[in-house]
Coordinates of C-alpha atoms in Angstrom, one line a residue:
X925 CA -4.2 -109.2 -42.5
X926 CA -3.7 -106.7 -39.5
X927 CA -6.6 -104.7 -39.1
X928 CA -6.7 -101.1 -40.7
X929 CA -6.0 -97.9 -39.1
X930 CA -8.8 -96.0 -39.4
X931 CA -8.0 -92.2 -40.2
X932 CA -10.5 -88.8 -40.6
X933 CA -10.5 -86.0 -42.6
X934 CA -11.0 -82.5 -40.8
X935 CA -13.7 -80.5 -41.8
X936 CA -14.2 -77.3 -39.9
X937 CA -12.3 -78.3 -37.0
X938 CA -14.0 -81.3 -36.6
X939 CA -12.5 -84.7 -37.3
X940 CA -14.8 -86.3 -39.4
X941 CA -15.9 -89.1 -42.1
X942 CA -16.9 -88.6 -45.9
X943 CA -20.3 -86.9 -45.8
X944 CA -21.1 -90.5 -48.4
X945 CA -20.0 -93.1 -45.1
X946 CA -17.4 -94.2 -48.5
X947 CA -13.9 -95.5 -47.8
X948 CA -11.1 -96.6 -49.3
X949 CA -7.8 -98.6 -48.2
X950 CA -4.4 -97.2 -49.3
X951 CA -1.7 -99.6 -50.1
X952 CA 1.7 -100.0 -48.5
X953 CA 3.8 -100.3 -51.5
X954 CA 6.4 -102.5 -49.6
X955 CA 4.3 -104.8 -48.2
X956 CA 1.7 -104.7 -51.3
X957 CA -1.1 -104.9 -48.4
X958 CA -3.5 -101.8 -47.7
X959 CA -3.1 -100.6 -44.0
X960 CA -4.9 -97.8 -43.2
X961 CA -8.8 -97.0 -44.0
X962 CA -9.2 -93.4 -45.7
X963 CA -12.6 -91.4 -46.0
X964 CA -13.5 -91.1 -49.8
X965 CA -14.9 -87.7 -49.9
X966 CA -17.1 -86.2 -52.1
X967 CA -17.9 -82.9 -53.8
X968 CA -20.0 -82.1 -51.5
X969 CA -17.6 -82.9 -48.6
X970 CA -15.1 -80.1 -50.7
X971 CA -17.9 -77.6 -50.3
X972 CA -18.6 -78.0 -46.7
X973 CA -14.8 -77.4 -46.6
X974 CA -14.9 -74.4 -48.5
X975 CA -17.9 -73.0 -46.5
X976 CA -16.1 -73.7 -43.1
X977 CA -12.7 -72.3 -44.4
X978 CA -14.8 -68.9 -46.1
X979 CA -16.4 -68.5 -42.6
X980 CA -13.4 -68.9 -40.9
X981 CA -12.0 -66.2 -43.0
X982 CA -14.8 -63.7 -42.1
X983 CA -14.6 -64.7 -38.6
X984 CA -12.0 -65.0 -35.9
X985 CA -9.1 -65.8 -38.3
X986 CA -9.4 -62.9 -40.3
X987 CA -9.4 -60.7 -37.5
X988 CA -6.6 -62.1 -35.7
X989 CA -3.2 -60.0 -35.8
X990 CA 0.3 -61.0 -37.9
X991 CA 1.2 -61.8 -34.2
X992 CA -0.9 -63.6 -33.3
X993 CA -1.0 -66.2 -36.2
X994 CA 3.0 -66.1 -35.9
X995 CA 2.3 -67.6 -32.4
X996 CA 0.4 -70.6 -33.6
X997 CA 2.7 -70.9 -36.4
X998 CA 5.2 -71.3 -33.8
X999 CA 3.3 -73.9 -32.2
X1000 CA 2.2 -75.7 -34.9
X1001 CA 6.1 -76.5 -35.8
X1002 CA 6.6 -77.7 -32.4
X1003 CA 4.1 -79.7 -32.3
X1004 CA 5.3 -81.6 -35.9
X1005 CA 8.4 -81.9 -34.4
X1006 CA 7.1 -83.9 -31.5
X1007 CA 5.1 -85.6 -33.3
X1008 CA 7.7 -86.3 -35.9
X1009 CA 8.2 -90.5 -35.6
X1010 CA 4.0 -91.0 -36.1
X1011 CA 4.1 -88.6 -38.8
X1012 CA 6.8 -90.5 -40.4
X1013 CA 5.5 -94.0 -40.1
X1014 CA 2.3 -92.4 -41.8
X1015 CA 4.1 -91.0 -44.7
X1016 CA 6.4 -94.4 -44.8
X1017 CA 3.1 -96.8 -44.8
X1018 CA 2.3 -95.1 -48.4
X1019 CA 4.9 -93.9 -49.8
X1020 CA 7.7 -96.3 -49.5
X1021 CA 10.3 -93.8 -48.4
X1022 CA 13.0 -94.8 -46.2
X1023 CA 11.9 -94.0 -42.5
X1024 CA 15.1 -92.4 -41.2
X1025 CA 14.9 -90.1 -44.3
X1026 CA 11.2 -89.0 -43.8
X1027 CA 11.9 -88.7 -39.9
X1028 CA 14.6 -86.4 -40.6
X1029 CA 12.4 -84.6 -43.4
X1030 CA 10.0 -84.0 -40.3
X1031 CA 12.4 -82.8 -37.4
X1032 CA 13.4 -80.5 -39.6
X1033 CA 9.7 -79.4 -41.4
X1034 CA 9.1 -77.2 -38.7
X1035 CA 11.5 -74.6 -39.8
X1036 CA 9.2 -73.7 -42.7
X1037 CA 6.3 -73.0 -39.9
X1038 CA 9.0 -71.0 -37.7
X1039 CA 10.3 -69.1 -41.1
X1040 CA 6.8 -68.1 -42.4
X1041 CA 5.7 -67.2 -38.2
X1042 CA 8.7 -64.8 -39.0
X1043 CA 6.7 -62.9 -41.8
X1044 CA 3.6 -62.9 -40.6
X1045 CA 4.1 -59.9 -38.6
X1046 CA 6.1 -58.3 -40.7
X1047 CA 3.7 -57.6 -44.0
X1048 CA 3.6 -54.1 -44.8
X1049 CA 2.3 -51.6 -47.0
X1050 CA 3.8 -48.6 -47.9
X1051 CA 2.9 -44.7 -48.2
X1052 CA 3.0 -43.7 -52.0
X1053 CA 3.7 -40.5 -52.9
X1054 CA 0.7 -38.7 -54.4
X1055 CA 0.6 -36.1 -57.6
X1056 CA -2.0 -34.0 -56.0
X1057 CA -1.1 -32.3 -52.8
X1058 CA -4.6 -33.6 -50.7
X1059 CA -4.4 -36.9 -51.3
X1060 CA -2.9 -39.4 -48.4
X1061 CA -2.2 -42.8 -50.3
X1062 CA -0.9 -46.0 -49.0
X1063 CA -0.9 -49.8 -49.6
X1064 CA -2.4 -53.3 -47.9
X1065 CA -0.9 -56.3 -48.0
X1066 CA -4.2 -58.7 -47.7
X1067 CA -5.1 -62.4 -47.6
X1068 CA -5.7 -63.7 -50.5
X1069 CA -8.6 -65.7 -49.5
X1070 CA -9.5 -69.2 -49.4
X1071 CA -6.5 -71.2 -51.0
X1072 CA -7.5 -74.7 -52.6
X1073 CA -4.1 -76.7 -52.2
X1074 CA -3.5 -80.0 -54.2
X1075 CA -0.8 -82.4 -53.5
X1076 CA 1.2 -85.1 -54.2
X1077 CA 2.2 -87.9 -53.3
X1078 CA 6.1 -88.3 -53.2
X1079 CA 6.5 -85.9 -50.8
X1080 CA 3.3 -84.9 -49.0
X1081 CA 3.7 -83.0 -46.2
X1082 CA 7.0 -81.2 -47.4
X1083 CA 4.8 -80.0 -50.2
X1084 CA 1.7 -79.6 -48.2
X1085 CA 3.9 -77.3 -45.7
X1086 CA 5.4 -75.4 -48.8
X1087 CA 1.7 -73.9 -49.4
X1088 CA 0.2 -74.3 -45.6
X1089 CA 2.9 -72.0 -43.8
X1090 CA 2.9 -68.8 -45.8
X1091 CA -1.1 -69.2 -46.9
X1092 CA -1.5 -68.9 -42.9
X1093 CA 1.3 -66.5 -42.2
X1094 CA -0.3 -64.3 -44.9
X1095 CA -4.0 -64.9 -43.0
X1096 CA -5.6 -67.2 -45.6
X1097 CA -7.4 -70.3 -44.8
X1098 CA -7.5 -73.5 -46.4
X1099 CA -8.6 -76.5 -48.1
X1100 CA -6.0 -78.9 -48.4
X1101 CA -6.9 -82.5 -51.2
X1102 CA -3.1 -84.8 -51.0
X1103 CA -3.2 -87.5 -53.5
X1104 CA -5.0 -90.7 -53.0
X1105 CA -2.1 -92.5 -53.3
X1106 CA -0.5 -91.2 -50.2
X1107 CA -2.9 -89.7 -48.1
X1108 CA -2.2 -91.0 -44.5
X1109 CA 0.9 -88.5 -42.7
X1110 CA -1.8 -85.5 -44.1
X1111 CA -4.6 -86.7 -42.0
X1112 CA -2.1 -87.1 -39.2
X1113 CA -0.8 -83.3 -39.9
X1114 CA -4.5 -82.6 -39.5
X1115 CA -4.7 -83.9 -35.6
X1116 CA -2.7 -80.9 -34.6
X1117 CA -4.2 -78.2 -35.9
X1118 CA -6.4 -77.5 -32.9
X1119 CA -3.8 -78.6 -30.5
X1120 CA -1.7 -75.5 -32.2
X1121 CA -4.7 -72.6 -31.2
X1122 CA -5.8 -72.3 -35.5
X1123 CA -9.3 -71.8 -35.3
X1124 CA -11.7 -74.0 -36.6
X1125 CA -12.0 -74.1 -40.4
X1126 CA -9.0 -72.3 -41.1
X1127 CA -7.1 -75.4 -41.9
X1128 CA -9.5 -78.1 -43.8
X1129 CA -8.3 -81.8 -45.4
X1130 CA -10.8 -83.4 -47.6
X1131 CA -9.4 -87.5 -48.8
X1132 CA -10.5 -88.5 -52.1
X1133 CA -10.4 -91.4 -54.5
X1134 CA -11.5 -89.5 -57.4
X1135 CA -9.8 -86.8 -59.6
X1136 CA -12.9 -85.6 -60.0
X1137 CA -13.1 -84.1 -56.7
X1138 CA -9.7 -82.4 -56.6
X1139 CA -11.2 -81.1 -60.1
X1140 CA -14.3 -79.7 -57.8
X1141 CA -12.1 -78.3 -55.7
X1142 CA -9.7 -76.4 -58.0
X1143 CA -13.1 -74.7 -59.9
X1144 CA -14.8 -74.2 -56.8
X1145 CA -16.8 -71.0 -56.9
X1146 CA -15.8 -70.4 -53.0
X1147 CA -11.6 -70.6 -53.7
X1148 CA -9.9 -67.4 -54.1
X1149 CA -6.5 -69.2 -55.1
X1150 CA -5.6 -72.6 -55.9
X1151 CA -1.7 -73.6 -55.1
X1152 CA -0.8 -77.3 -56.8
X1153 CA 2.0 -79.7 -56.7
X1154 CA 2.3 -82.7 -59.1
X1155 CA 2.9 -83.7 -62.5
X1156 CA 3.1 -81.3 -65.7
X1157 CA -0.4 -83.2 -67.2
X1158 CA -2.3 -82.6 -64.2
X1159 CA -1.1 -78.7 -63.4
X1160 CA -2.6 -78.1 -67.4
X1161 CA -6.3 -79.7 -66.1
X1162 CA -5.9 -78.1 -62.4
X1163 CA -4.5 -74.3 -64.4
X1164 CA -7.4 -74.5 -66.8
X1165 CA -10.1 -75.2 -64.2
X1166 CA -8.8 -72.4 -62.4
X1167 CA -8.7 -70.0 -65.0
X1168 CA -12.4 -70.9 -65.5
X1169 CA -12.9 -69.0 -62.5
X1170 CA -9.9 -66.9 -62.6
X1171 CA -8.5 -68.0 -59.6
X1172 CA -4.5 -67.2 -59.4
X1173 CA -2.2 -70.7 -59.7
X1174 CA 0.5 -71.8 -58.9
X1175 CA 1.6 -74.6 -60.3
X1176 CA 4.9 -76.8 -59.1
X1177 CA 5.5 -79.4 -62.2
X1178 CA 7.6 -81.8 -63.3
X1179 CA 11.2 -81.7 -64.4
X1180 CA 14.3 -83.7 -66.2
X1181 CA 16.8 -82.1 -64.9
X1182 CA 20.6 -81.8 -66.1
X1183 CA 23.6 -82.7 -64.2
X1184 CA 26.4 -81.0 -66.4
X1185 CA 30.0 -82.6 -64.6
X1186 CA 33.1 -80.8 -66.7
X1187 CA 36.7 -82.8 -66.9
X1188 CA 38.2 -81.1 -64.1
X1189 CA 35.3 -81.6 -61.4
X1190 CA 36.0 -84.2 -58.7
X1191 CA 34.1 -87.1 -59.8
X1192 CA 33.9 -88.9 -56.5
X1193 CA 32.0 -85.8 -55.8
X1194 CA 30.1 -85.8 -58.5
X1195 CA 29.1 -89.6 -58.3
X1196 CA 27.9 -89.3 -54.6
X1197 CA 25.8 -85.8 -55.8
X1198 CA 24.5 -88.0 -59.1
X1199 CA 23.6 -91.0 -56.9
X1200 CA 21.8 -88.5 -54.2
X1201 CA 20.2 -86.7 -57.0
X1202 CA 18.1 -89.5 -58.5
X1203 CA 18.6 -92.5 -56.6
X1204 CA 17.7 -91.0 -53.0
X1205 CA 13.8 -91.3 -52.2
X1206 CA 14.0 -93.8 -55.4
X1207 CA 14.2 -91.1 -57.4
X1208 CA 10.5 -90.0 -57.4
X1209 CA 10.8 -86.4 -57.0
X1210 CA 10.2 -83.3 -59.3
X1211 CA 14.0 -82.2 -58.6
X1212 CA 15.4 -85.5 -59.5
X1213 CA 18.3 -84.8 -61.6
X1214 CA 17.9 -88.1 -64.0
X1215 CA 19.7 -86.7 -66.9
X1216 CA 23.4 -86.8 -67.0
X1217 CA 25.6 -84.6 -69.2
X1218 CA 28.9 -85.5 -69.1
X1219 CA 31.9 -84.8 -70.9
X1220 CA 33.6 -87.4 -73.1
X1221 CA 37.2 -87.6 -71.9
X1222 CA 35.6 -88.4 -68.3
X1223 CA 32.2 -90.3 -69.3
X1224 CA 33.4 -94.0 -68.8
X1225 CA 34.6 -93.3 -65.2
X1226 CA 32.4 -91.6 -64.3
X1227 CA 29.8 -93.7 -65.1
X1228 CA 31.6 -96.7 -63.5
X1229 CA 31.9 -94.7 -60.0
X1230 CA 28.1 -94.1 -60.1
X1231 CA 27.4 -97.7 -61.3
X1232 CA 29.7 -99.1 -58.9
X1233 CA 28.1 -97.1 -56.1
X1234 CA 24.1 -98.2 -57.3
X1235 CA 25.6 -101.8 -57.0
X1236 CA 26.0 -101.4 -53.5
X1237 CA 22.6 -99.7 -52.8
X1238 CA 20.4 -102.1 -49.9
X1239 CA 17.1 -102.4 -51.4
X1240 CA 14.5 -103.3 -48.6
X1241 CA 12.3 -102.5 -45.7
X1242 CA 12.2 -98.6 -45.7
X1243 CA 12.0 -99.4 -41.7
X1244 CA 15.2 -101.2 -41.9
X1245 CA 18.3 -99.0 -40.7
X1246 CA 20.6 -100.4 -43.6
X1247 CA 18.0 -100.2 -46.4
X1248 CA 19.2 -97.4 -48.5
X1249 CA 16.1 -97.1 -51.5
X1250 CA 12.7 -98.5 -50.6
X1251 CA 10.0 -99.7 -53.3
X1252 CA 8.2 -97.2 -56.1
X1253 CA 5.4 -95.5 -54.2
X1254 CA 2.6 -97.3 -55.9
X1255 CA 1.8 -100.0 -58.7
X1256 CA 1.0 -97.2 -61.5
X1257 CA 4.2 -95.3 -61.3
X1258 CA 5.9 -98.7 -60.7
X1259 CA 4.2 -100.1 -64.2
X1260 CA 4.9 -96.7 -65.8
X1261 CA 8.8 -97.1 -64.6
X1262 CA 9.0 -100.1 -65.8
X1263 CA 8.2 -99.3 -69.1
X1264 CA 10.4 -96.9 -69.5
X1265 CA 13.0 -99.2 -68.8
X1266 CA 11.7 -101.4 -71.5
X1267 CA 11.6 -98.8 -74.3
X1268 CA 15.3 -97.6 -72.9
X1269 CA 16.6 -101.5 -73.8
X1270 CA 14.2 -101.1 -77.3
X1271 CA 15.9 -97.9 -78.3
X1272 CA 19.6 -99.2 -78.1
X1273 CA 20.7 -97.9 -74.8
X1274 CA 23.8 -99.1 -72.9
X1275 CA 22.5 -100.5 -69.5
X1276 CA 25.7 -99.6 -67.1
X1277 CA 23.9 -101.2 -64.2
X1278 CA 20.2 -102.4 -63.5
X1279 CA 17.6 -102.3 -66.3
X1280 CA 14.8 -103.9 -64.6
X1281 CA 12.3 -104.6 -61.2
X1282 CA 13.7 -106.1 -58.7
X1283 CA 10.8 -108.9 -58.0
X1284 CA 12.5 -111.1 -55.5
X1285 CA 11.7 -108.7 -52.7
X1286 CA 8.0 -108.3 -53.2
X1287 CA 6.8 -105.1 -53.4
X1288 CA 7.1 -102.1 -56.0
X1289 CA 11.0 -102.7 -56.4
X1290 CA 13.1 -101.5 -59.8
X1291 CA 16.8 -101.4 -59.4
X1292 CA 18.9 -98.1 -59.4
X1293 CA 19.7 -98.1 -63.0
X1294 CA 22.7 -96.4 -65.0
X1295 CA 22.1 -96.2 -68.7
X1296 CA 24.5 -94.4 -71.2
X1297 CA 22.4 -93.1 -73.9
X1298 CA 21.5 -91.0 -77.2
X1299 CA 19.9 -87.3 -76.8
X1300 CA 17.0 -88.5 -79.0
X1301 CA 16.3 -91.8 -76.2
X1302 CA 13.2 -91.7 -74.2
X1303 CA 14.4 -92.2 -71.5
X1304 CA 16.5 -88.8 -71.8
X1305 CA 14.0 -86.7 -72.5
X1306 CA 10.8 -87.4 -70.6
X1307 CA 10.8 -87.8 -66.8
X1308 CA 10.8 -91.2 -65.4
X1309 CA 10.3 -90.4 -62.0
X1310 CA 12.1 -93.3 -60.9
X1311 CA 15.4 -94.6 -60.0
X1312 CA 17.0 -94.2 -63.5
X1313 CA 20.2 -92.1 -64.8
X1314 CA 20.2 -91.4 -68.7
X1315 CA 23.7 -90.1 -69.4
X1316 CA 24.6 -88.4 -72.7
X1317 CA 28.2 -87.0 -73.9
X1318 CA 29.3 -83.6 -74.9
X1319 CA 32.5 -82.1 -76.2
X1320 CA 32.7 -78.5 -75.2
X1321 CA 31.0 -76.1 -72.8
X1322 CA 28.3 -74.3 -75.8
X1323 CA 27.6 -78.2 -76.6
X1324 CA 26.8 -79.4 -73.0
X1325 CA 24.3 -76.0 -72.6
X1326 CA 22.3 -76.9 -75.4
X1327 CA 21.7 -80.7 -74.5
X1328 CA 21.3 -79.3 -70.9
X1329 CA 18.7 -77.2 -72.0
X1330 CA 16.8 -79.3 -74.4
X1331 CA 14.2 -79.8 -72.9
X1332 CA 10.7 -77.9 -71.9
X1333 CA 10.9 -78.5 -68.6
X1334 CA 13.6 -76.3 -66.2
X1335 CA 13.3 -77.4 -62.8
X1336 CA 16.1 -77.4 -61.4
X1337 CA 20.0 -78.2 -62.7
X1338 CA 23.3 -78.9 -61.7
X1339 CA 27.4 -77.7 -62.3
X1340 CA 30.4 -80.2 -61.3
X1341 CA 33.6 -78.0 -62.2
X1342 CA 36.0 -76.4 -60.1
X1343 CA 36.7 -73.7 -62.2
X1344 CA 34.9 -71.0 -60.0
X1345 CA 34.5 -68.8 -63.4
X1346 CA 33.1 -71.4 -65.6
X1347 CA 30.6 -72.7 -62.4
X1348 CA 29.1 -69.0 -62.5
X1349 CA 29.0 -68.9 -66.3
X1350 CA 26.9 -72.1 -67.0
X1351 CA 24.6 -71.8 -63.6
X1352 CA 23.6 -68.5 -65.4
X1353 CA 22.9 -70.5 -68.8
X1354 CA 21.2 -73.0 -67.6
X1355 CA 17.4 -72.5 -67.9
X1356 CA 16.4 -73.6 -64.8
X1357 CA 14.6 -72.0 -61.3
X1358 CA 17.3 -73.5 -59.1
X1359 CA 20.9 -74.5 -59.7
X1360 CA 23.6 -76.3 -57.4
X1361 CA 26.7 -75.8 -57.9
X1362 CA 29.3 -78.9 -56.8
X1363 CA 25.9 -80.3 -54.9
X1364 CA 22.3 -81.6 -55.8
X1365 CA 19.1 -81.6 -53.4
X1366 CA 19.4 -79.2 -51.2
X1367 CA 16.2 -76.8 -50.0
X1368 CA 15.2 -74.6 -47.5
X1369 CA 12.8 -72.5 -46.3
X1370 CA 14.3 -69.1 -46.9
X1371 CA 15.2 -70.1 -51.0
X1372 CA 12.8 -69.8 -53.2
X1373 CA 11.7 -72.7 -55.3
X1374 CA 9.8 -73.2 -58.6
X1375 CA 10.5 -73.9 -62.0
X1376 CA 10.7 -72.3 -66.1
X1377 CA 8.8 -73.5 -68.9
X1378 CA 7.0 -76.8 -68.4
X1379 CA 8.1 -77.6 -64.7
X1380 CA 5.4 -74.5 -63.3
X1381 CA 4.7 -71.2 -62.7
X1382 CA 5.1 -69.0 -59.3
X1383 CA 7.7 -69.8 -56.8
X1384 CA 7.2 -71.6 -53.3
X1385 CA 9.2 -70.7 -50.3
X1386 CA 11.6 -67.4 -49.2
X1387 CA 10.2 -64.0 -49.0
X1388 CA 8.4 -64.4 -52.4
X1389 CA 6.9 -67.3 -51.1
X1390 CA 4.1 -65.3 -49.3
X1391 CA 3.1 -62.9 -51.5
X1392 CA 1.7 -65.8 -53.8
X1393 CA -1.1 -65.3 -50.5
X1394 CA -1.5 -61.4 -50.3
X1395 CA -3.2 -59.2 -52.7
X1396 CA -2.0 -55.3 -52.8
X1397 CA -5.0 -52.9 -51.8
X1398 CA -4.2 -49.1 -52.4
X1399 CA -6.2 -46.7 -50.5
X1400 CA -6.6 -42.9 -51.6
X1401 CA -7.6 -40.5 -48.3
X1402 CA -8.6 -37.4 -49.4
X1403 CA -7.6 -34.9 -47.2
X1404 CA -9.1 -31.1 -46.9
X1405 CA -12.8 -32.5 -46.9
X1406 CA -13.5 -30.1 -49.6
X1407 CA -15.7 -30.1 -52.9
X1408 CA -14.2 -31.1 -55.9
X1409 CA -15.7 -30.9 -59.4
X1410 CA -17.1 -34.6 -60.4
X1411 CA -16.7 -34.8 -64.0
X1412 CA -12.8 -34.5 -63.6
X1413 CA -10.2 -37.1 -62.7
X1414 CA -8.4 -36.4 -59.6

């Protein structure tokens, strides 16, 4: 076994161990062997954390201008992008993902640093017009605080970035716990941070091996907001220990989300959008869209192009330039997709392709599966989180809303028509915070993102995006300096 790279959390802008001297090894899913050693932090690491990023706060960060913080911003996202292949070999060592997708995912993650830079000096209050003639009154905008932000680990630093960039834009500082499961390309992030200008403190990463410091971390005393990414089961524990303090959340959940294809879409269209929608990045993210709702007259062909086209999928060596889906990101949500596959066969389902791991490559593998299915199946109704597509028929347009929408989660859904009427009629049916139209996966910074029901509440990126990190201040000036009687309002 090579030896371990040996990585360090950043505490108050110094690099640094687990206050304990505890490590852990985090596991290359591909490879099955651990290949990087991670400090295993403690609570008491999280509240050195929070005491550096609170004094940063009252210190030379929260002084420091909307223009000023837009220039580091701006730094900061160059210096991702030249740092882009490290960062992606971090993020593929534990996660699994293919490299030329995560390098691409950061030469582009930048943008959401340069977007939020754009805001940063551009938060403003307003003048309010006042009943009583001697009154001057206007509004703040004003950093939230300290923001406690929790990640996951299918996507780390695109989901790290979706919290860091408008908490610093807005003038926050932060405390930042990814999952243990994929902790590596955070701890890289971390090395620029000074190299941007951000003061020290501001930006804080504490590894952990325990959910009981993330836990710590979202009921600290010292946290003003807490922003969390992960599964639906989780966000309930992380909202309720914030509420416990009455810190603001928001929560970006789960999802099973529908892709509704009519008669008259274009089907190779569809099939490629289906096949990027839950097979790309093996399927294991929140947007996957893992339930298919198809009508009738065009279910069997469909099905076949999509089964046809998961048939040709190269499984392998996420570094390999033909490998198209790498391994599950870890032995639990390997186990746990498994499963699923196993109840799908219990419960009567029609495998179309796939069905099961894939063990003569080593590693996490499961095949991209295709499975035609009952509204009542399992494997319809929960997420999977994995490379499997339940599909389900309907008849007419009322029919395929309802099974679209039967669910508690609405994350995100899709329309495959080319009637242009009918496209604009079901997106606005569909209970869901984001909808594609003719396409699936697609984000950016500038759109907002977040989900109904079960999959969250608050909305990541866009203009909203920030003022999840401001509070509104108003401020009465009284103007004549004169006496006024006390015991009356006004």
């Amino acid at each position: 076994m090579s030896e371990l790279e040996q990585l360090s959390m950043l505490i108050g802008g110094k690099p640094t161990g687990a206050i304990s001297g505890r490590t852990f090894a985090t596991e290359n899913p591909y490879t099955g062997e651990p290949w990087a050693e991670i400090p295993d932090g403690g609570t008491e690491d999280i509240d050195a954390a929070v005491g550096a990023a609170r004094a940063a706060l009252d210190g030379e960060w929260g002084q420091m201008t909307g223009f000023a913080r837009a220039a580091r911003l701006r730094k900061l996202a160059e210096l991702i992008g030249e740092n882009a292949e490290r960062l992606a070999r971090l993020e593929v060592n534990d996660s699994g993902k293919l490299y030329r997708e995560m390098l691409g995912q950061l030469q582009g993650l930048g943008g959401w640093y340069h977007y939020y830079a754009g805001l940063a000096d551009k938060i403003e209050g307003a003048q309010i017009p006042s009943p009583n003639p001697n009154y001057l009154v206007y509004t703040r905008r004003e950093p939230v605080g300290v923001v406690a932000a929790i990640t996951p680990w299918n996507s780390p630093l695109l989901l790290m970035s979706w919290k860091v960039a408008p908490a610093l834009a807005a003038g926050c500082t932060i405390v930042i716990k990814p999952s243990e499961h994929a902790p590596g390309s955070t701890l890289g992030f971390a090395e620029l941070i000074k190299q941007a200008g951000i003061p020290d403190g501001v930006v804080n990463v504490v590894t952990a091996n325990s959910g009981e410091v993330g836990a710590h971390l979202a009921a600290h005393p010292g946290v003003d907001k807490v922003a969390f990414t992960g599964s639906t089961a989780t966000g309930r524990k992380v909202a309720a220990a914030a509420a416990e303090k009455l810190h603001p959340a928001t929560l970006e959940l789960g999802g099973k989300s529908p892709q509704v294809v009519f008669p008259d879409a274009d089907l190779q269209a569809a099939a490629n959008g289906l096949v990027a929608g839950v097979f790309a990045a093996t399927g294991q993210t929140c947007m996957a869209g893992s339930r298919l709702v198809v009508h009738e007259d065009v279910h069997d062909e469909l099905v076949r192009l999509v089964a046809e086209r998961a048939s040709q999928i190269k499984l392998g060596d996420p570094f390999g330039e033909d490998t198209e889906m790498g391994p599950v990101a870890n032995r639990m949500q390997y186990e746990k997709v498994v499963g699923y596959l196993s109840t799908a066969r219990e419960e009567g389902a029609t495998i179309e392709y796939g069905g099961s791991s894939e063990e003569s490559l080593g590693g996490y593998f499961v095949q991209p599966t295709v499975l035609s299915v009952k509204p009542t199946d399992t494997v319809f109704r929960e997420e999977v989180f994995g490379p499997v597509l339940a599909a389900v028929t309907f008849t007419d347009e009322d029919d395929a809303i309802k099974l679209a929408n039967d669910t508690p989660y609405g994350l995100a859904g899709a329309v495959w028509t080319k009637d242009v009427h009918r496209a604009h009629r079901v997106a606005a049916r569909i209970k869901a915070g984001s909808v594609w139209i003719n396409a699936y996966r697609v984000v950016a910074p500038s759109v907002p993102f977040g989900g109904f029901g079960d999959s969250g509440i608050g909305r990541e990126n866009g203009v909203h995006g920030i003022d999840a990190y401001l509070e509104t201040k108003a401020v009465w000036v009284e103007l004549t300096g004169g006496t006024r009687d006390p015991f009356t309002l006004g």
